[in-house]
XYZ file of C-alpha atoms in Angstrom:
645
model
C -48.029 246.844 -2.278
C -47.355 243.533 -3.747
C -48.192 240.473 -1.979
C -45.172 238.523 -0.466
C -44.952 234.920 -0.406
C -46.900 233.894 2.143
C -49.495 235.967 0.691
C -49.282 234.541 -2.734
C -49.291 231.448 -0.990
C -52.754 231.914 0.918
C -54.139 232.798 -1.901
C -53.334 229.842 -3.977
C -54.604 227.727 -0.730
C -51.447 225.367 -1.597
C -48.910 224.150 1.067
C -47.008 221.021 0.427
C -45.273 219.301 2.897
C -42.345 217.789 1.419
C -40.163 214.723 2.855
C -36.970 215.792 1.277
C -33.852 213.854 0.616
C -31.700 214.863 3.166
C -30.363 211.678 5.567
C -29.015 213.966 8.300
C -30.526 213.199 11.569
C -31.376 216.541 12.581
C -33.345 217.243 8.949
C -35.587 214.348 9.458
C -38.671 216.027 8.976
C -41.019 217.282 6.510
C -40.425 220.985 4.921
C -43.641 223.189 3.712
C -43.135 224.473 0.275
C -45.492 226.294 -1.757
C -47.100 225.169 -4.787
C -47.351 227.449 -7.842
C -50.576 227.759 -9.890
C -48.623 226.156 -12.748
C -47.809 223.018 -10.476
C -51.198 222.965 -9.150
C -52.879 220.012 -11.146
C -49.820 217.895 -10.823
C -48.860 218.442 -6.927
C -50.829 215.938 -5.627
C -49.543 213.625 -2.343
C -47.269 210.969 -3.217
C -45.822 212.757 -5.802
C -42.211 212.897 -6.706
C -41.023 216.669 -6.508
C -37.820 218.694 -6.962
C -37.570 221.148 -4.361
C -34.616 224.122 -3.394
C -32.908 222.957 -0.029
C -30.176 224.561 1.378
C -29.020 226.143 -1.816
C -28.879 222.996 -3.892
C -31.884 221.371 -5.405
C -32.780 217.662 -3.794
C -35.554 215.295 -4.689
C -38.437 214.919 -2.050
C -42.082 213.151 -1.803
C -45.390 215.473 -1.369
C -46.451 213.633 2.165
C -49.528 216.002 2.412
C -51.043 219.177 0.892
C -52.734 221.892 3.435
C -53.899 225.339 3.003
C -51.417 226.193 6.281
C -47.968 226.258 7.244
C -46.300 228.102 9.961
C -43.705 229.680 7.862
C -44.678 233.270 6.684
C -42.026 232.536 3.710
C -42.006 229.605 1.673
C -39.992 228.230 -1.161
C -41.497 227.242 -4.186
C -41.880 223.537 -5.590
C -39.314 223.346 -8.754
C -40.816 221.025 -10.503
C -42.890 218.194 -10.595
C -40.854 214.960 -11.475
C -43.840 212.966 -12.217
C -47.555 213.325 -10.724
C -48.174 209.765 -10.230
C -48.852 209.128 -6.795
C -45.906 206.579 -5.837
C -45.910 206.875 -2.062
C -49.325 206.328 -0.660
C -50.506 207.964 2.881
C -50.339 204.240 4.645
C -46.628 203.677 3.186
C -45.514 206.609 4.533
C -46.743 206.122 7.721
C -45.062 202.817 7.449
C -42.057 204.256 6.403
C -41.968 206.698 9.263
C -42.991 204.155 11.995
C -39.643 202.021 10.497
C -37.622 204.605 10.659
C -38.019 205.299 14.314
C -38.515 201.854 14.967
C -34.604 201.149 13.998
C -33.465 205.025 14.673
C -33.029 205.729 11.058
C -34.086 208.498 8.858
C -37.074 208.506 6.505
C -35.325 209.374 3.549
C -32.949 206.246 4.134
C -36.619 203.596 4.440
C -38.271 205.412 1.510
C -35.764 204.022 -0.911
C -36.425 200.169 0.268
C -40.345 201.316 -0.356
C -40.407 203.080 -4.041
C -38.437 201.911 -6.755
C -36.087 204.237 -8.616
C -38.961 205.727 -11.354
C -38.432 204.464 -14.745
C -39.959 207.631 -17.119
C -40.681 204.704 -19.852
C -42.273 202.392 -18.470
C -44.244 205.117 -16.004
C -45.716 206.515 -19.524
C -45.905 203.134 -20.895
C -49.620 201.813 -21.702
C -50.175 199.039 -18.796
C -50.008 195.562 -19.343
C -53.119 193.932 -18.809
C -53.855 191.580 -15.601
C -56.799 189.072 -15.391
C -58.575 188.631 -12.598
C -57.630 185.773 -10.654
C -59.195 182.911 -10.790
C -60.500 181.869 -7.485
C -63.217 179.035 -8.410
C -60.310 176.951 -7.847
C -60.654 174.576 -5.175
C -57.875 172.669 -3.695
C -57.102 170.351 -0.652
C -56.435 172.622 2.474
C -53.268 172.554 4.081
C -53.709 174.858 6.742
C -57.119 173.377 7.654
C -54.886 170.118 8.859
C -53.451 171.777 11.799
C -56.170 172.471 14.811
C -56.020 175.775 14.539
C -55.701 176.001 10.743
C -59.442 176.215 10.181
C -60.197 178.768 12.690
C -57.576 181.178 10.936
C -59.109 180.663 7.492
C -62.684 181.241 8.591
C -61.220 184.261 10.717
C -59.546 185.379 7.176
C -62.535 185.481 5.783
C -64.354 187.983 8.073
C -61.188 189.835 10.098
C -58.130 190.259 10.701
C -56.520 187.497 12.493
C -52.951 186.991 13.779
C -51.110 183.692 13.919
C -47.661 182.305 13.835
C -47.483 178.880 11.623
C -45.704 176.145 12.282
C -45.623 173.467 9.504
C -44.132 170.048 9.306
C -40.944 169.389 7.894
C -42.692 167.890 4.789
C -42.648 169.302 1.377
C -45.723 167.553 0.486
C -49.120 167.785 2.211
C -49.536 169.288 5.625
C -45.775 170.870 4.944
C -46.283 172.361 1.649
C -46.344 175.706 3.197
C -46.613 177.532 -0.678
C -49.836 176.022 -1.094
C -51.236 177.126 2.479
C -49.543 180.683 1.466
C -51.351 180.427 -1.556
C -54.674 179.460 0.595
C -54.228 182.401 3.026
C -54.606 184.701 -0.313
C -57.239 183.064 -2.274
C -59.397 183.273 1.561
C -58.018 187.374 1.502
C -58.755 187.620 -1.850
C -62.766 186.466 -2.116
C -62.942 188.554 0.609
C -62.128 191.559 -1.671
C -58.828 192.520 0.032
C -55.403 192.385 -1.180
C -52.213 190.194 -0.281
C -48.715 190.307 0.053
C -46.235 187.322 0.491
C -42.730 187.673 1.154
C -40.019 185.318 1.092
C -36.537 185.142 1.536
C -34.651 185.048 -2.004
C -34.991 184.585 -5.668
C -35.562 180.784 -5.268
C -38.168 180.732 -3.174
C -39.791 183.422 -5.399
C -39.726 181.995 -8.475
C -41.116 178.380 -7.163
C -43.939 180.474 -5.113
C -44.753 182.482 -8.531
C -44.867 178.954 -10.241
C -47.251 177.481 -7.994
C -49.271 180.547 -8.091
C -49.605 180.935 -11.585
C -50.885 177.527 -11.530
C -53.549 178.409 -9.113
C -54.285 181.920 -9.999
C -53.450 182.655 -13.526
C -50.597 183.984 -15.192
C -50.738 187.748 -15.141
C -53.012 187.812 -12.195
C -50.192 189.028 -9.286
C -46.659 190.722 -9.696
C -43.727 189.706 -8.362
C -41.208 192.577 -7.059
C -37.674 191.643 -5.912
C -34.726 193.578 -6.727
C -33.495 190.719 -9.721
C -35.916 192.287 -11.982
C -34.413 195.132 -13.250
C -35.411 198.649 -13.125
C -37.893 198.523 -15.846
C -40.115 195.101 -15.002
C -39.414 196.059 -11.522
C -41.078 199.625 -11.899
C -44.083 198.165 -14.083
C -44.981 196.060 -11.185
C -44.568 198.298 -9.184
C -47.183 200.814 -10.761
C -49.309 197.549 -11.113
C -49.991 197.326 -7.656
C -50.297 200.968 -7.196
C -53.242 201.770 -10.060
C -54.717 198.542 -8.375
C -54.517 196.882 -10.935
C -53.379 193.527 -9.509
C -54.075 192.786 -5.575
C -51.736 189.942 -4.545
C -48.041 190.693 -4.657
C -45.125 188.119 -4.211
C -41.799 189.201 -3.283
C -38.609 189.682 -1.506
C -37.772 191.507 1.678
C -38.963 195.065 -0.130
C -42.186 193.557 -0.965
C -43.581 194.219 2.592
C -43.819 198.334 1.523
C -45.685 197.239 -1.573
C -48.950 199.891 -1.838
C -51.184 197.621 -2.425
C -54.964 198.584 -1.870
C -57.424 198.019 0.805
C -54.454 195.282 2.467
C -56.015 191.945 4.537
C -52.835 189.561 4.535
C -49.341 190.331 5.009
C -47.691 186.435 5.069
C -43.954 185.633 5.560
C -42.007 182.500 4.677
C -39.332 181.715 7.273
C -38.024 184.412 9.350
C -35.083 183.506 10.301
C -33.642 183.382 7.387
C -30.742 185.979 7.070
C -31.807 187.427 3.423
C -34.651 189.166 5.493
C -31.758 191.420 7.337
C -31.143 194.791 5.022
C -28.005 195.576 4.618
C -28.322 199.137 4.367
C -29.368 201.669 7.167
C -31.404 201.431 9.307
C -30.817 197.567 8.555
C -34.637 196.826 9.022
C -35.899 192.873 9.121
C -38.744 192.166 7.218
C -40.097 190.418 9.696
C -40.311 193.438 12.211
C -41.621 195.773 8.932
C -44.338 192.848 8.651
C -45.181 193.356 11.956
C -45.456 196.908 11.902
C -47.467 197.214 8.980
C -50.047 194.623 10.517
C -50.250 196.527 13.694
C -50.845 199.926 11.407
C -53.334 198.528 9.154
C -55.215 196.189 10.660
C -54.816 193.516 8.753
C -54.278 189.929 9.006
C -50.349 188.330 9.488
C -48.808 184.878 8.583
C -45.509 184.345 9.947
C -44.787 180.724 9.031
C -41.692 178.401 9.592
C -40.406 175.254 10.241
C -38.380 176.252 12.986
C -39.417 179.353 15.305
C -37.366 181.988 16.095
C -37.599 183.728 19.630
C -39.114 186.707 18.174
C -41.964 185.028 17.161
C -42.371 183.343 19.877
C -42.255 186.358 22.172
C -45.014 187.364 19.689
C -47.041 183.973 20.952
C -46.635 184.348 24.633
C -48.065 187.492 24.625
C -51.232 186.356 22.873
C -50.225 189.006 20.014
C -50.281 186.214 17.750
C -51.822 182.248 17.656
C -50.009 179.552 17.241
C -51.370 177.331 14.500
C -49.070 173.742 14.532
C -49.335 170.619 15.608
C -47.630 168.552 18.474
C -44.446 166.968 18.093
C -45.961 163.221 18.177
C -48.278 164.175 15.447
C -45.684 165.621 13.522
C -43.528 162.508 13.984
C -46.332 160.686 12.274
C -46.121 162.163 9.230
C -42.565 163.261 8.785
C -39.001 160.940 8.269
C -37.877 159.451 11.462
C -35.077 160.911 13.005
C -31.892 159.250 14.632
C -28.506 160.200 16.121
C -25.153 158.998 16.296
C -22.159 160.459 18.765
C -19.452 162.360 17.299
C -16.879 160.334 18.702
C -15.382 160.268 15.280
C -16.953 162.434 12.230
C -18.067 159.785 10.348
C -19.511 157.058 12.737
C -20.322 153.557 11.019
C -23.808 154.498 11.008
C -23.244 157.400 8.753
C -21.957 154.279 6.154
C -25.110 152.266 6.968
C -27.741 154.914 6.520
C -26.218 155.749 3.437
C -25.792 152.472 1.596
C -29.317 151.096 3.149
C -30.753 154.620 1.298
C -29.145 153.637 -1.690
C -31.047 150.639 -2.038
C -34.275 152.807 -3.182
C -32.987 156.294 -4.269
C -31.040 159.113 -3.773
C -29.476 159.970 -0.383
C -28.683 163.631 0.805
C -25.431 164.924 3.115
C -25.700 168.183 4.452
C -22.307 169.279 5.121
C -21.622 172.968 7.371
C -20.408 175.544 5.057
C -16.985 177.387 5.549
C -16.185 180.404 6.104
C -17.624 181.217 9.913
C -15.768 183.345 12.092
C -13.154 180.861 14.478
C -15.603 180.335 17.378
C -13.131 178.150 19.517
C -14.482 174.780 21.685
C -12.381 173.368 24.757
C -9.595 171.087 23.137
C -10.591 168.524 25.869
C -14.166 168.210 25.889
C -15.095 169.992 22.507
C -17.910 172.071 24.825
C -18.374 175.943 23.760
C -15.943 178.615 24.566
C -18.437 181.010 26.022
C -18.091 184.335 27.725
C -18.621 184.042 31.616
C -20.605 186.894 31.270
C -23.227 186.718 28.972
C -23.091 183.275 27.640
C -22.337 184.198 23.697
C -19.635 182.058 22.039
C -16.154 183.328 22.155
C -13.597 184.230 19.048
C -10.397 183.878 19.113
C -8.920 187.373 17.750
C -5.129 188.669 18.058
C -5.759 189.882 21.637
C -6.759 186.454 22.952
C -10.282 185.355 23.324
C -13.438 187.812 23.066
C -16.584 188.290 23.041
C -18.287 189.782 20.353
C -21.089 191.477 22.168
C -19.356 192.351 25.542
C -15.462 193.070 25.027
C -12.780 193.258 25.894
C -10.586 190.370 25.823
C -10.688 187.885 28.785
C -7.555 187.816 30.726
C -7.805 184.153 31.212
C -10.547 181.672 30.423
C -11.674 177.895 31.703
C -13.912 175.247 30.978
C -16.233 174.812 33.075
C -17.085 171.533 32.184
C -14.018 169.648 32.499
C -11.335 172.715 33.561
C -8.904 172.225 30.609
C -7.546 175.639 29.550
C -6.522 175.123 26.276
C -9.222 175.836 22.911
C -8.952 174.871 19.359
C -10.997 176.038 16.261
C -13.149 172.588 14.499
C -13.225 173.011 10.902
C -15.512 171.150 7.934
C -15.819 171.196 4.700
C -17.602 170.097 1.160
C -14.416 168.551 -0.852
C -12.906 166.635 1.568
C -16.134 164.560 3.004
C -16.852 163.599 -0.925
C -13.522 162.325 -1.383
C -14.258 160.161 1.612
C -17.493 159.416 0.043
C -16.061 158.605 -3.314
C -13.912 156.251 -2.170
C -16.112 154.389 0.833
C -18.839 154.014 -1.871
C -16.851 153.775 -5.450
C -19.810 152.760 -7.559
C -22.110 154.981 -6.564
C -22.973 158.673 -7.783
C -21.405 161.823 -5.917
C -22.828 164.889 -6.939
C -22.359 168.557 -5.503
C -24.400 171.250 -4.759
C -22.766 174.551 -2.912
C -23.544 178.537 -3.122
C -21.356 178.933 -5.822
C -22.675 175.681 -7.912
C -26.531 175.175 -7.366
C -28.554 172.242 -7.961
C -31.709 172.536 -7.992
C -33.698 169.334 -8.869
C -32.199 165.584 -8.807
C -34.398 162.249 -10.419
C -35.380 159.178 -8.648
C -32.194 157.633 -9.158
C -29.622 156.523 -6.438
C -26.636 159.076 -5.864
C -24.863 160.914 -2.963
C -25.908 164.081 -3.115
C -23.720 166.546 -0.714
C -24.817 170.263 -0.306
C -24.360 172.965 2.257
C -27.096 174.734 4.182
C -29.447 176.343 1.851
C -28.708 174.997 -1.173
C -29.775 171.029 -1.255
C -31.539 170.157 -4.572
C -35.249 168.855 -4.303
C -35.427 164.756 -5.233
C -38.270 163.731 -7.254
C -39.953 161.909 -4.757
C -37.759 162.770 -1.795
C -34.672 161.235 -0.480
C -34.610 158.098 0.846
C -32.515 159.161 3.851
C -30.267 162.531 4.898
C -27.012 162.894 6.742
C -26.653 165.541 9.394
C -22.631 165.662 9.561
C -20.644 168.110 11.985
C -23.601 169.738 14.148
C -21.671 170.710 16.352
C -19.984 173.585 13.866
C -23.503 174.725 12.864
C -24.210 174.914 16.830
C -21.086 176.851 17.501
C -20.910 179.860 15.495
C -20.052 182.740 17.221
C -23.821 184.111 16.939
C -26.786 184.378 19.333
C -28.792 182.680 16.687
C -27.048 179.784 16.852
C -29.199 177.189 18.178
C -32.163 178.407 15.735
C -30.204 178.779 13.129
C -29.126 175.155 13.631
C -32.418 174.026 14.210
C -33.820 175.384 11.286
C -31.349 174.066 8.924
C -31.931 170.873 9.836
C -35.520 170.874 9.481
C -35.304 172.201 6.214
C -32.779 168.972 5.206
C -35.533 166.745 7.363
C -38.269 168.569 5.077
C -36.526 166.980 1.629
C -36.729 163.206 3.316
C -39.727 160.689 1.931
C -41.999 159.966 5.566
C -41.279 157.198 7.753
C -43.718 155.264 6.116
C -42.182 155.279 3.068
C -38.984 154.508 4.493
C -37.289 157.929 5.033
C -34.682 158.630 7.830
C -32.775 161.392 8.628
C -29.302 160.496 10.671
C -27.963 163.234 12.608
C -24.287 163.332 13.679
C -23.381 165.335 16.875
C -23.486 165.624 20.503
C -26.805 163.794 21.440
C -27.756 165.757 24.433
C -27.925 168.951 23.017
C -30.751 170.878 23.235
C -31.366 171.210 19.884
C -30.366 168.089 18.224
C -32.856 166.807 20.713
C -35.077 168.926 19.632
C -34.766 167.427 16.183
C -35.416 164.427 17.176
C -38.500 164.996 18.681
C -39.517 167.302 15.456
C -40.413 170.293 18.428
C -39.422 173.429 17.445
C -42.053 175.252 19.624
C -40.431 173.637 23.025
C -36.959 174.560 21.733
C -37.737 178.129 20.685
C -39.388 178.264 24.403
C -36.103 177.442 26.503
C -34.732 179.882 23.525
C -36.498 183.047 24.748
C -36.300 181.679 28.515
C -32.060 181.728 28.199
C -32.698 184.962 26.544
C -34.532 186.429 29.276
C -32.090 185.612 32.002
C -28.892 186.817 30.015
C -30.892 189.761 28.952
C -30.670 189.405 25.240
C -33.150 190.320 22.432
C -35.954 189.918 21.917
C -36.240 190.083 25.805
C -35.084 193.251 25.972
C -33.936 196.410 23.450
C -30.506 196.201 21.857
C -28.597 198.891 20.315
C -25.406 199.211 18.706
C -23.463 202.126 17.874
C -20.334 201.430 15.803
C -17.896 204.461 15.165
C -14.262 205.811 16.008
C -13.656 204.404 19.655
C -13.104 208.136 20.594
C -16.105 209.487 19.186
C -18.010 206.399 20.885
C -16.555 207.684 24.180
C -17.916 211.349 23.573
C -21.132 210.165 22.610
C -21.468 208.286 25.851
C -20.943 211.224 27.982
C -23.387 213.120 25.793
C -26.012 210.153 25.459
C -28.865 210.576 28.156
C -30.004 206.874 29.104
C -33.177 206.106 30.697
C -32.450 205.124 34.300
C -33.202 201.367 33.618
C -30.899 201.435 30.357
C -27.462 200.068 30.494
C -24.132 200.584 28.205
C -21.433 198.652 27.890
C -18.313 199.779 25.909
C -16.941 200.936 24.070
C -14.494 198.281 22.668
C -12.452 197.532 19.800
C -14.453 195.865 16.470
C -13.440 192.137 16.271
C -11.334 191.738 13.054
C -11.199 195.440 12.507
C -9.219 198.647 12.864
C -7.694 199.269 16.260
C -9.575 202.773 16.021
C -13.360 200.966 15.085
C -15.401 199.753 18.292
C -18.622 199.183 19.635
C -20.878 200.346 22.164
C -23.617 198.135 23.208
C -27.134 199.709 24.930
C -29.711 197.984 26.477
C -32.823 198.736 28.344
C -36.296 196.898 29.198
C -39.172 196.815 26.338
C -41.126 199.237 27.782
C -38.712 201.937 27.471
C -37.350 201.549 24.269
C -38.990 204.660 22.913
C -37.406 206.543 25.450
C -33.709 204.916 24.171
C -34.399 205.216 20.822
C -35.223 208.739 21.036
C -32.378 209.616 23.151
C -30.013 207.838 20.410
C -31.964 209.811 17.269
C -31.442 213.214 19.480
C -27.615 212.502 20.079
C -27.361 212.130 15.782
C -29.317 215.012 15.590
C -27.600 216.990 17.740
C -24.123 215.851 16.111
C -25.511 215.915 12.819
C -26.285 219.982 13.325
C -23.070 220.798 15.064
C -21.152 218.683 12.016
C -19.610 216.465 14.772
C -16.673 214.768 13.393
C -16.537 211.066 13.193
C -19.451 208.915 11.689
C -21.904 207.133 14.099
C -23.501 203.127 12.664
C -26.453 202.572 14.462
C -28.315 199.046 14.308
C -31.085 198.322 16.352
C -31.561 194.535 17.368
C -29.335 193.181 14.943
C -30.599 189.973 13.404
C -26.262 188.854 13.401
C -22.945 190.174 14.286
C -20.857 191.879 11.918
């Protein structure tokens, strides 16, 4: 009698568990094919594989190779697409851990962790990569703060944790590329490898510059999706062979396989670009944090400003803060003023600028458009929030909602002054240069927006206007920066408002020569606010504080476990009777999509931090279960999501 194929199987002591391509929920799981003789040398784990699945042949990853499998029949492995070994054991554990993390699938995560293969350039001879240099000594920019020197040393021998706060300088104790650059060369002599992820193309190319200056050219990749698929690919397979051990990237970068891994460090973030727009919509940030947690290894989150998650992150001693206080930083950085917006450009706007003149460039950071219409009283310009859970209201054909709680409000009131009437402020580039242009007719007006960048300016005096993001870098700094319309940037319709804010306007403070040297930074707005006074007193920490303490008593991320399921507003309703909550989750919904189809809406689930594995899993068994009955309707799921849309 001839063997069958479990037999054959046994005997060829080959089983290979095979993530396969397949996104449906209830498929999310590894398959056990066997390996033919003929595939033998070239199955190994990691490798890319063609496999038979459901009648139709699919692409798939060898996670493992056993001699067991608790099928009696098994399929055959196709083919071997290539044998290099492009997802490594710890990136597919990181992989998996994301995808449950944000209730995703892990064939959706492994495409933000491997690169499309490029056959060329995979059978390519390597390029070579020189050793970096690390004889190199420079001055030490984390070893300024108090706790700087502590982390470095604790670099150096384990894995330490710490959340950095640096001045808004871009010189000396706030050149935060050159204490990136420190945390490596520390994780480097130590024999360990590095990654370094920030938040665009920009930042990337500057970091790679300074790095190359420091390092070597050669010495590190850099892997960001502006590459291309070929250069991309090469560096990828750089990192892999181990051929290079410090990486620089975007958002993706945090998967990166690189060997023996002691730093994972990332550049601001709460910057948006960190936010993937594809499911499971994972933050970097979060995927940094995971990874760290998985691998031991050391992580850098550093930023002017501080977002709540981090900070959450602090107060539970998970990571140590390393900044200094706010009258230190005050010391070193451009004073800071305010003027009321009683009108938009107050005479001190006109004196700050033509004082900064005098000496050198000045800069205006003007709101850019295009926000949704949050709405403010008409009478006292406060907020238009929602009585229930504090968020900003829009003003939509059904009258005025709430983006995270719906429906519309029958009726709404100030409370500060009782006026029942709204109104939507607006700003914008063009118009404040004209005024400008003609309040200052000799002088320079230059532009710098999204859509045309500037990137460096001289020495020489000019008004320089730009939107967030996007303000050019002066030679020696600007002699002074404008703050205009706060209030917009304070009142989008987001939760991340107030950081958001905050951490634009650090980044414009950042760009401004020291008080010493004459620098000022005017900010125009409301001048009790919380976080213009917060600017003014150059403390981010105490702001991003009262942040997670309002977020704790509205029960908002990261206090507590969001989740947001986005479909048909019938299917929503079905899933909710189907859904089984754990009893201290709540649900609220579903309603209608904000600027959508009448038939799109939302349903909103919450639930305390200890229980979100018990949410989470109930959400990935309701797409499971209507992923095998082939439930009608499609379900969006986004876990925490970093803003509204």
């Amino acid at each position: 009698v001839s063997p069958g194929p479990y037999h054959a199987c046994m005997e060829s002591n080959r089983v290979a568990r095979v993530a396969v391509d397949v996104p449906l929920a209830h498929l999310d799981r590894p398959f056990d094919y066997r390996v033919p003789d003929e595939l033998a040398d070239q199955a190994v784990t990691g490798a890319r594989v063609r496999v038979r699945f459901a009648g139709r042949q699919r692409d798939g990853f060898i996670l493992e190779l056993t001699d067991d499998s608790e099928r009696a029949e098994l399929s055959p492995l196709l083919t071997v697409v290539s044998p290099e070994p492009v997802l490594t054991p710890q990136v597919a554990q990181l992989v998996r851990a994301v995808a449950d993390h944000y209730a995703g699938s892990f064939s959706d995560v492994v495409r933000l962790a491997v690169p499309p293969r490029h056959g060329v350039t995979e059978k390519a001879a390597p390029p070579d990569h020189p050793t970096p240099d690390l004889e190199r000594r420079e001055p030490s920019t984390l070893a300024g703060y108090p706790a700087g020197e502590g982390f470095l040393a604790a670099l150096a021998q384990g894995r330490p944790r710490a959340a950095w706060t640096p001045v808004p300088r871009t010189d000396g104790l706030g050149d935060w590329q050159a204490g990136l650059l420190e945390a490596a060369a520390t994780t480097l002599q130590g024999g360990r490898g590095a990654i370094l992820v920030v938040p665009d193309q920009h930042d990337l190319d500057a970091l790679a510059e300074r790095a190359a200056a420091r390092f070597g050219r050669g010495s590190f990749v850099s892997l960001s999706a502006e590459l291309g698929p070929a250069a991309r690919y090469r560096a990828f397979l750089a990192v892999l062979r181990g051929q290079v051990r410090l990486v620089l990237g975007t958002r993706s970068a945090v998967f990166a396989p690189v060997g023996n891994l002691g730093l994972v460090a990332l550049w601001d973030d709460g910057d948006d670009s960190y936010a993937e727009a594809r499911a499971p919509y994972p933050h970097a940030r979060e995927v940094a944090v995971l990874r760290a947690h998985q691998a031991g290894c050391a992580l850098l989150l550093a930023a002017r400003g501080r977002t709540a998650e981090v900070q959450r992150l602090v107060e539970t001693g998970w990571l140590h803060p390393i900044e200094l206080a706010p009258a230190a930083a005050r010391a070193v950085c451009a004073a800071v003023r305010a003027a009321p917006d009683d009108q938009r450009l107050p005479r001190q706007v006109f004196a700050t600028i033509r004082e900064g003149l005098t000496s050198g460039p000045v800069l205006v950071s003007v709101p850019r458009a295009g926000y949704q219409p949050l709405v403010v009283c008409d009478r006292c310009r406060a907020v238009a929030r929602c009585p229930r859970c504090s968020q900003g209201l829009l003003r939509t054909p059904a009258g005025l909602t709430c983006p995270w709680c719906g429906p519309p409000l029958p009726s709404w009131r100030c409370p500060e002054c009782g006026s029942t009437q709204v109104r939507t402020p607006v700003a914008g580039v063009a118009r404040t240069a004209e005024e400008f242009g003609k309040a200052f007719p000799g002088a320079s007006v230059l532009h710098s927006t999204g859509e045309k960048r500037i990137d460096r300016i001289d020495d020489r005096p000019a008004i320089v206007l730009a939107t967030p993001g996007v303000e050019p870098v002066a030679a020696f700094g600007y002699t002074a920066a404008v703050l205009l319309d706060t209030g917009v940037t304070l009142r989008r319709p987001d939760l991340r408002a107030g950081e958001e804010a905050l951490r634009r306007w650090l980044a414009v403070a950042a760009l401004v020569r020291p008080a010493a040297d004459g620098g000022t930074v005017l900010a125009v707005g409301e001048t009790t606010d919380r976080q213009l006074q917060a600017l003014l007193r150059l403390d981010p920490v105490g702001a991003a504080e009262r942040e997670l303490a309002e977020r704790r008593e509205a029960g908002l991320p990261p206090a507590l476990k969001l989740v947001m399921l986005e479909g048909d507003y019938r299917v929503l309703t079905e899933a909710l009777g189907k859904l089984a909550l754990p009893g201290q989750a709540t649900s609220q919904g579903p309603f209608p999509v904000l600027g959508q189809d009448s038939e799109l809406a939302r349903l909103t689930l919450r639930c305390p931090l200890p229980v979100t594995a018990e949410l989470l899993g109930s959400v990935r068994a309701l797409l499971a279960q209507r992923s095998a009955s082939k439930a009608e309707g499609a379900i969006r799921v986004r876990v925490d999501p970093h803003v509204m849309g």
